[in-house]
GROMACS .gro file of C-alpha atoms in nm:
model
  339
    1MET     CA    1  14.418   6.593  -5.359
    2SER     CA    2  14.315   6.270  -5.421
    3SER     CA    3  14.407   5.984  -5.159
    4PRO     CA    4  14.334   5.555  -5.153
    5TYR     CA    5  14.198   5.646  -4.831
    6ARG     CA    6  13.924   5.886  -4.934
    7GLY     CA    7  13.574   5.715  -4.966
    8LEU     CA    8  13.678   5.408  -4.755
    9PRO     CA    9  13.403   5.275  -4.523
   10PRO     CA   10  13.389   5.373  -4.158
   11GLU     CA   11  13.535   5.054  -4.047
   12ALA     CA   12  13.860   5.108  -4.204
   13PHE     CA   13  13.938   5.390  -3.950
   14TRP     CA   14  13.993   5.368  -3.586
   15ARG     CA   15  13.804   5.650  -3.499
   16THR     CA   16  13.480   5.539  -3.674
   17GLY     CA   17  13.526   5.182  -3.674
   18VAL     CA   18  13.592   5.126  -3.309
   19ALA     CA   19  13.612   5.443  -3.069
   20SER     CA   20  13.295   5.540  -3.159
   21THR     CA   21  13.155   5.196  -3.098
   22THR     CA   22  13.109   4.951  -2.839
   23PRO     CA   23  13.187   4.574  -2.868
   24GLU     CA   24  12.806   4.518  -2.895
   25THR     CA   25  12.782   4.795  -3.160
   26ILE     CA   26  13.077   4.739  -3.375
   27GLN     CA   27  12.982   4.688  -3.726
   28GLY     CA   28  13.159   4.506  -4.019
   29LEU     CA   29  13.403   4.311  -3.757
   30TYR     CA   30  13.317   3.982  -3.913
   31LYS     CA   31  13.201   3.892  -4.293
   32LYS     CA   32  13.187   3.506  -4.346
   33LYS     CA   33  13.347   3.344  -4.617
   34PHE     CA   34  13.136   3.052  -4.641
   35GLU     CA   35  12.787   2.895  -4.540
   36ILE     CA   36  12.715   2.683  -4.241
   37GLY     CA   37  12.407   2.472  -4.302
   38ARG     CA   38  12.182   2.334  -4.057
   39SER     CA   39  12.274   1.966  -4.195
   40ASP     CA   40  12.652   2.078  -4.214
   41GLN     CA   41  12.814   1.853  -3.952
   42ILE     CA   42  13.060   2.053  -3.745
   43ALA     CA   43  13.364   1.921  -3.535
   44THR     CA   44  13.531   2.145  -3.266
   45ALA     CA   45  13.869   2.128  -3.088
   46GLY     CA   46  14.108   2.343  -2.943
   47SER     CA   47  14.207   2.531  -2.619
   48CYS     CA   48  13.994   2.613  -2.318
   49PHE     CA   49  13.783   2.909  -2.517
   50ALA     CA   50  13.684   2.634  -2.771
   51GLN     CA   51  13.427   2.487  -2.532
   52HIS     CA   52  13.233   2.790  -2.515
   53ILE     CA   53  13.194   2.792  -2.909
   54ALA     CA   54  13.101   2.440  -2.923
   55ARG     CA   55  12.817   2.458  -2.638
   56ARG     CA   56  12.665   2.778  -2.806
   57MET     CA   57  12.675   2.626  -3.122
   58ARG     CA   58  12.500   2.315  -3.012
   59ALA     CA   59  12.252   2.531  -2.806
   60VAL     CA   60  12.121   2.732  -3.120
   61GLY     CA   61  12.080   2.392  -3.354
   62TYR     CA   62  12.386   2.389  -3.530
   63SER     CA   63  12.490   2.009  -3.600
   64VAL     CA   64  12.808   1.968  -3.371
   65ILE     CA   65  12.934   1.642  -3.366
   66ASP     CA   66  12.964   1.431  -3.084
   67MET     CA   67  13.152   1.073  -3.125
   68GLU     CA   68  13.199   1.002  -2.757
   69PRO     CA   69  12.872   1.100  -2.562
   70PRO     CA   70  12.859   1.028  -2.199
   71PRO     CA   71  12.730   0.731  -2.061
   72PRO     CA   72  12.308   0.746  -1.998
   73GLY     CA   73  12.242   0.918  -1.689
   74LEU     CA   74  12.564   1.086  -1.616
   75LYS     CA   75  12.540   1.436  -1.498
   76THR     CA   76  12.652   1.703  -1.737
   77GLU     CA   77  12.936   1.854  -1.422
   78LEU     CA   78  13.070   1.496  -1.374
   79ALA     CA   79  13.066   1.404  -1.753
   80GLN     CA   80  13.297   1.713  -1.827
   81GLN     CA   81  13.531   1.637  -1.543
   82TYR     CA   82  13.560   1.293  -1.749
   83GLY     CA   83  13.602   1.483  -2.096
   84TYR     CA   84  13.265   1.419  -2.220
   85GLU     CA   85  13.037   1.704  -2.382
   86LEU     CA   86  13.331   1.928  -2.442
   87TYR     CA   87  13.452   1.870  -2.826
   88SER     CA   88  13.353   1.640  -3.084
   89ALA     CA   89  13.557   1.359  -2.941
   90ARG     CA   90  13.706   1.262  -2.605
   91TYR     CA   91  14.033   1.444  -2.658
   92GLY     CA   92  14.030   1.718  -2.417
   93ASN     CA   93  14.198   2.037  -2.484
   94ILE     CA   94  14.411   2.085  -2.778
   95TYR     CA   95  14.639   2.384  -2.731
   96THR     CA   96  14.873   2.380  -3.033
   97ALA     CA   97  14.851   2.322  -3.398
   98ARG     CA   98  15.115   2.046  -3.367
   99GLN     CA   99  14.914   1.861  -3.093
  100LEU     CA  100  14.641   1.825  -3.368
  101TYR     CA  101  14.827   1.742  -3.645
  102GLN     CA  102  14.972   1.463  -3.469
  103LEU     CA  103  14.601   1.331  -3.341
  104ILE     CA  104  14.492   1.334  -3.697
  105ARG     CA  105  14.808   1.139  -3.811
  106GLU     CA  106  14.774   0.884  -3.532
  107SER     CA  107  14.458   0.831  -3.590
  108ILE     CA  108  14.502   0.741  -3.966
  109ASN     CA  109  14.803   0.511  -3.865
  110ARG     CA  110  15.086   0.763  -4.016
  111TRP     CA  111  15.240   0.841  -3.656
  112ASN     CA  112  15.285   0.703  -3.331
  113PRO     CA  113  15.375   0.873  -2.988
  114ALA     CA  114  15.619   0.825  -2.770
  115ASP     CA  115  15.601   0.805  -2.373
  116ALA     CA  116  15.244   0.802  -2.418
  117ILE     CA  117  15.140   0.640  -2.090
  118TRP     CA  118  15.204   0.807  -1.783
  119SER     CA  119  15.196   0.691  -1.375
  120LYS     CA  120  14.933   0.876  -1.153
  121GLY     CA  121  15.009   0.698  -0.810
  122ASP     CA  122  14.941   0.342  -0.880
  123ARG     CA  123  14.718   0.416  -1.176
  124TRP     CA  124  14.796   0.520  -1.519
  125VAL     CA  125  14.676   0.773  -1.774
  126ASP     CA  126  14.709   0.877  -2.129
  127ALA     CA  127  14.981   1.136  -2.166
  128LEU     CA  128  14.796   1.298  -2.472
  129ARG     CA  129  14.452   1.348  -2.286
  130PRO     CA  130  14.555   1.328  -1.915
  131ASN     CA  131  14.269   1.505  -1.786
  132VAL     CA  132  13.996   1.272  -1.946
  133GLU     CA  133  14.039   1.006  -1.647
  134PRO     CA  134  14.116   1.201  -1.346
  135ARG     CA  135  14.150   0.907  -1.111
  136GLY     CA  136  14.357   0.685  -1.390
  137LEU     CA  137  14.309   0.347  -1.536
  138ALA     CA  138  14.416   0.023  -1.383
  139SER     CA  139  14.661  -0.071  -1.634
  140MET     CA  140  14.878   0.064  -1.926
  141ASP     CA  141  14.664  -0.205  -2.151
  142GLU     CA  142  14.336  -0.062  -2.032
  143VAL     CA  143  14.477   0.305  -2.140
  144ARG     CA  144  14.601   0.153  -2.482
  145ALA     CA  145  14.249  -0.001  -2.544
  146HIS     CA  146  14.068   0.304  -2.461
  147ARG     CA  147  14.296   0.510  -2.685
  148GLU     CA  148  14.239   0.267  -2.961
  149ILE     CA  149  13.872   0.327  -2.938
  150HIS     CA  150  13.918   0.677  -2.945
  151LEU     CA  151  14.121   0.700  -3.242
  152GLY     CA  152  13.868   0.484  -3.413
  153GLN     CA  153  13.605   0.742  -3.321
  154ILE     CA  154  13.832   1.027  -3.446
  155ARG     CA  155  13.846   0.868  -3.803
  156THR     CA  156  13.487   0.849  -3.841
  157MET     CA  157  13.473   1.227  -3.714
  158LEU     CA  158  13.702   1.298  -3.974
  159LYS     CA  159  13.483   1.153  -4.243
  160ARG     CA  160  13.171   1.324  -4.135
  161ALA     CA  161  13.276   1.660  -4.071
  162ASP     CA  162  13.215   1.931  -4.320
  163VAL     CA  163  13.315   2.212  -4.090
  164PHE     CA  164  13.620   2.186  -3.872
  165VAL     CA  165  13.624   2.444  -3.617
  166PHE     CA  166  13.963   2.492  -3.430
  167THR     CA  167  14.071   2.739  -3.167
  168LEU     CA  168  14.436   2.794  -3.120
  169GLY     CA  169  14.542   2.843  -2.778
  170LEU     CA  170  14.941   2.834  -2.701
  171THR     CA  171  15.246   2.824  -2.876
  172GLU     CA  172  15.454   2.672  -2.571
  173ALA     CA  173  15.440   2.345  -2.543
  174TRP     CA  174  15.637   2.014  -2.356
  175ILE     CA  175  15.756   1.762  -2.581
  176HIS     CA  176  15.937   1.442  -2.588
  177THR     CA  177  16.247   1.548  -2.713
  178GLU     CA  178  16.379   1.254  -2.915
  179SER     CA  179  16.068   1.200  -3.098
  180GLY     CA  180  15.892   1.532  -3.080
  181THR     CA  181  15.538   1.397  -2.948
  182VAL     CA  182  15.365   1.724  -2.792
  183TYR     CA  183  15.191   1.682  -2.470
  184PRO     CA  184  14.866   1.901  -2.374
  185THR     CA  185  15.064   1.961  -2.042
  186ALA     CA  186  15.386   1.917  -1.885
  187PRO     CA  187  15.470   1.582  -1.727
  188GLY     CA  188  15.467   1.607  -1.365
  189THR     CA  189  15.131   1.874  -1.348
  190ILE     CA  190  14.842   1.609  -1.390
  191ALA     CA  191  15.041   1.311  -1.384
  192GLY     CA  192  15.385   1.177  -1.499
  193THR     CA  193  15.731   1.269  -1.384
  194PHE     CA  194  15.933   1.565  -1.538
  195ASP     CA  195  16.285   1.426  -1.675
  196PRO     CA  196  16.496   1.675  -1.858
  197ALA     CA  197  16.690   1.390  -2.029
  198ILE     CA  198  16.339   1.274  -2.213
  199HIS     CA  199  16.112   1.595  -2.177
  200SER     CA  200  16.194   1.978  -2.294
  201PHE     CA  201  16.027   2.292  -2.374
  202HIS     CA  202  15.946   2.404  -2.715
  203ASN     CA  203  15.812   2.741  -2.818
  204PHE     CA  204  15.637   2.689  -3.160
  205ARG     CA  205  15.711   2.957  -3.422
  206PHE     CA  206  15.522   3.128  -3.687
  207GLU     CA  207  15.661   2.885  -3.979
  208GLU     CA  208  15.595   2.574  -3.774
  209VAL     CA  209  15.225   2.687  -3.708
  210LEU     CA  210  15.155   2.768  -4.030
  211SER     CA  211  15.298   2.464  -4.181
  212ASP     CA  212  15.105   2.268  -3.931
  213LEU     CA  213  14.798   2.431  -4.019
  214MET     CA  214  14.864   2.386  -4.375
  215ALA     CA  215  14.904   2.021  -4.324
  216ILE     CA  216  14.580   1.982  -4.123
  217ARG     CA  217  14.392   2.118  -4.404
  218ARG     CA  218  14.544   1.854  -4.639
  219LEU     CA  219  14.437   1.601  -4.402
  220LEU     CA  220  14.080   1.718  -4.381
  221LEU     CA  221  14.025   1.742  -4.732
  222TYR     CA  222  14.173   1.395  -4.774
  223TYR     CA  223  13.868   1.266  -4.574
  224ASN     CA  224  13.614   1.507  -4.704
  225ALA     CA  225  13.653   1.698  -5.033
  226ASN     CA  226  13.428   1.974  -4.916
  227SER     CA  227  13.579   2.024  -4.600
  228ARG     CA  228  13.610   2.358  -4.431
  229MET     CA  229  13.804   2.516  -4.161
  230LEU     CA  230  13.714   2.793  -3.922
  231LEU     CA  231  13.999   2.913  -3.713
  232THR     CA  232  14.005   3.141  -3.413
  233VAL     CA  233  14.249   3.241  -3.116
  234SER     CA  234  14.201   3.183  -2.779
  235PRO     CA  235  14.160   3.518  -2.598
  236VAL     CA  236  14.284   3.347  -2.274
  237PRO     CA  237  14.639   3.458  -2.161
  238LEU     CA  238  14.887   3.209  -2.060
  239ALA     CA  239  14.884   3.075  -1.717
  240ALA     CA  240  15.254   3.045  -1.682
  241THR     CA  241  15.536   3.048  -1.924
  242ALA     CA  242  15.842   2.845  -1.933
  243SER     CA  243  16.006   3.079  -2.189
  244HIS     CA  244  16.203   3.275  -1.928
  245GLN     CA  245  16.022   3.579  -2.029
  246HIS     CA  246  15.754   3.762  -1.816
  247VAL     CA  247  15.409   3.612  -1.884
  248LEU     CA  248  15.283   3.918  -2.020
  249PRO     CA  249  15.533   3.968  -2.323
  250ALA     CA  250  15.524   3.589  -2.349
  251THR     CA  251  15.151   3.600  -2.416
  252ILE     CA  252  15.132   3.873  -2.667
  253MET     CA  253  15.412   3.694  -2.832
  254SER     CA  254  15.204   3.374  -2.846
  255LYS     CA  255  14.896   3.515  -2.939
  256SER     CA  256  15.030   3.723  -3.240
  257ILE     CA  257  15.189   3.422  -3.367
  258LEU     CA  258  14.910   3.219  -3.374
  259ARG     CA  259  14.678   3.542  -3.499
  260ALA     CA  260  14.909   3.585  -3.780
  261ALA     CA  261  14.936   3.199  -3.878
  262ALA     CA  262  14.562   3.185  -3.878
  263GLY     CA  263  14.542   3.519  -4.108
  264GLU     CA  264  14.768   3.347  -4.368
  265MET     CA  265  14.545   3.069  -4.371
  266GLU     CA  266  14.265   3.277  -4.425
  267SER     CA  267  14.399   3.459  -4.695
  268HIS     CA  268  14.526   3.205  -4.892
  269PHE     CA  269  14.262   2.948  -4.890
  270SER     CA  270  13.853   2.975  -4.991
  271ASN     CA  271  13.784   2.711  -4.768
  272VAL     CA  272  13.963   2.878  -4.473
  273ASP     CA  273  13.773   3.129  -4.258
  274TYR     CA  274  13.881   3.337  -3.952
  275PHE     CA  275  13.642   3.448  -3.679
  276PRO     CA  276  13.785   3.728  -3.448
  277SER     CA  277  13.684   3.628  -3.115
  278TYR     CA  278  14.036   3.699  -2.979
  279GLU     CA  279  14.020   4.054  -3.106
  280VAL     CA  280  13.669   4.136  -2.929
  281ILE     CA  281  13.765   4.019  -2.599
  282SER     CA  282  14.119   4.140  -2.578
  283SER     CA  283  14.127   4.464  -2.771
  284PRO     CA  284  14.178   4.797  -2.594
  285PHE     CA  285  13.808   4.906  -2.684
  286SER     CA  286  13.662   4.617  -2.446
  287GLN     CA  287  13.847   4.799  -2.168
  288GLY     CA  288  13.929   4.425  -2.021
  289ARG     CA  289  13.556   4.411  -1.903
  290PHE     CA  290  13.516   4.073  -2.047
  291TYR     CA  291  13.760   3.921  -1.826
  292GLU     CA  292  13.705   3.789  -1.463
  293ASP     CA  293  13.884   3.978  -1.179
  294ASP     CA  294  14.199   3.755  -1.274
  295ALA     CA  295  14.237   3.941  -1.590
  296ARG     CA  296  14.261   3.604  -1.756
  297ASN     CA  297  13.923   3.400  -1.742
  298VAL     CA  298  13.658   3.531  -1.987
  299ARG     CA  299  13.291   3.639  -1.848
  300GLU     CA  300  13.005   3.467  -1.983
  301GLU     CA  301  12.890   3.854  -2.083
  302GLY     CA  302  13.216   3.828  -2.304
  303VAL     CA  303  13.143   3.478  -2.462
  304SER     CA  304  12.756   3.627  -2.548
  305VAL     CA  305  12.896   3.935  -2.697
  306VAL     CA  306  13.154   3.721  -2.926
  307MET     CA  307  12.881   3.467  -3.009
  308GLU     CA  308  12.656   3.733  -3.129
  309LYS     CA  309  12.889   3.883  -3.379
  310PHE     CA  310  12.921   3.488  -3.493
  311PHE     CA  311  12.561   3.431  -3.526
  312SER     CA  312  12.478   3.782  -3.703
  313GLU     CA  313  12.683   3.626  -3.975
  314HIS     CA  314  12.563   3.250  -3.935
  315PRO     CA  315  12.199   3.303  -3.812
  316PRO     CA  316  12.099   3.039  -3.528
  317PHE     CA  317  11.853   2.766  -3.636
  318SER     CA  318  11.649   2.781  -3.315
  319VAL     CA  319  11.636   2.974  -3.019
  320GLU     CA  320  11.856   2.925  -2.731
  321LYS     CA  321  11.731   2.784  -2.419
  322LYS     CA  322  11.781   2.985  -2.080
  323ARG     CA  323  12.111   2.815  -1.928
  324SER     CA  324  12.322   2.845  -1.621
  325ALA     CA  325  12.684   2.960  -1.677
  326ALA     CA  326  12.907   2.647  -1.766
  327ALA     CA  327  13.252   2.591  -1.604
  328VAL     CA  328  13.563   2.560  -1.862
  329VAL     CA  329  13.797   2.231  -1.785
  330CYS     CA  330  14.137   2.367  -1.861
  331GLU     CA  331  14.464   2.172  -1.759
  332GLU     CA  332  14.671   2.498  -1.818
  333ALA     CA  333  14.501   2.669  -1.516
  334LEU     CA  334  14.671   2.399  -1.277
  335LEU     CA  335  14.990   2.565  -1.369
  336GLU     CA  336  14.891   2.828  -1.118
  337ALA     CA  337  14.912   2.605  -0.857
  338PHE     CA  338  15.339   2.615  -0.899
  339ALA     CA  339  15.330   2.993  -0.872
   0.00000   0.00000   0.00000
């Protein structure tokens, strides 16, 4: 009898494609859709896990954009506490597709955020990137001036970017209810004060995430007709949920929506690729060994395995220098303090 499954390659079957392999030896997991050349300018953004991707790509010779480098002489650890050297601009973690969409629109004067400056004691912070100035700034005017400079750098980044790498992290967000302005963290966590009359919880649905990703792609092409997107999904579980579910099913729901939306983008557009970092770290065959003891943060070993799969299709341009494990700056982790 004939069967459409007869003659399929080993990676089409769980027994031969997964069960008889290891995360290190698994084959056919990722096949690139497009080349990334040494001269291609790469922009990176996303949730905490995206910081690993940016560092590893830069370390092996890829041209990763840094529009807002740290002041000369500032040590790496301190620079990263102030939002430097994490991504291609000093926007901090971007957890949701809507957050990135709004940022790009704001940078080209097509959208203005609401309730965008929060108090922190007698200081002030940018509510849309509250962690880049840990001590806050002296006045609201100073916050506005810093943001105008930041937005100008983003405009330049969008014009330069040949490849935009975006790691989707969350579907859950806190928003300014009237305007829909999305914040990277809930008011009252780092700065500001939560007011239920002004702020509300929103859990983005599949249709919303997909619509935002499609809109982001259109804006990237507006600036660079040859722009390409590389999407990933963060394997880091939620630190906390405000969905009134247990945090475990809330995490699975969130990651499933993000993975499905990324898959739709990859299947519909020739200039959008998806890289399965989420699958390598979180799938059953990895047996949880790539997570720290908290079952949440990813070990450097796991990051190395993920990037080896990426570099098998996009070969390094130089040998990565020996380095120590780098800390990840993540606002969401602060929610654990409320447990």
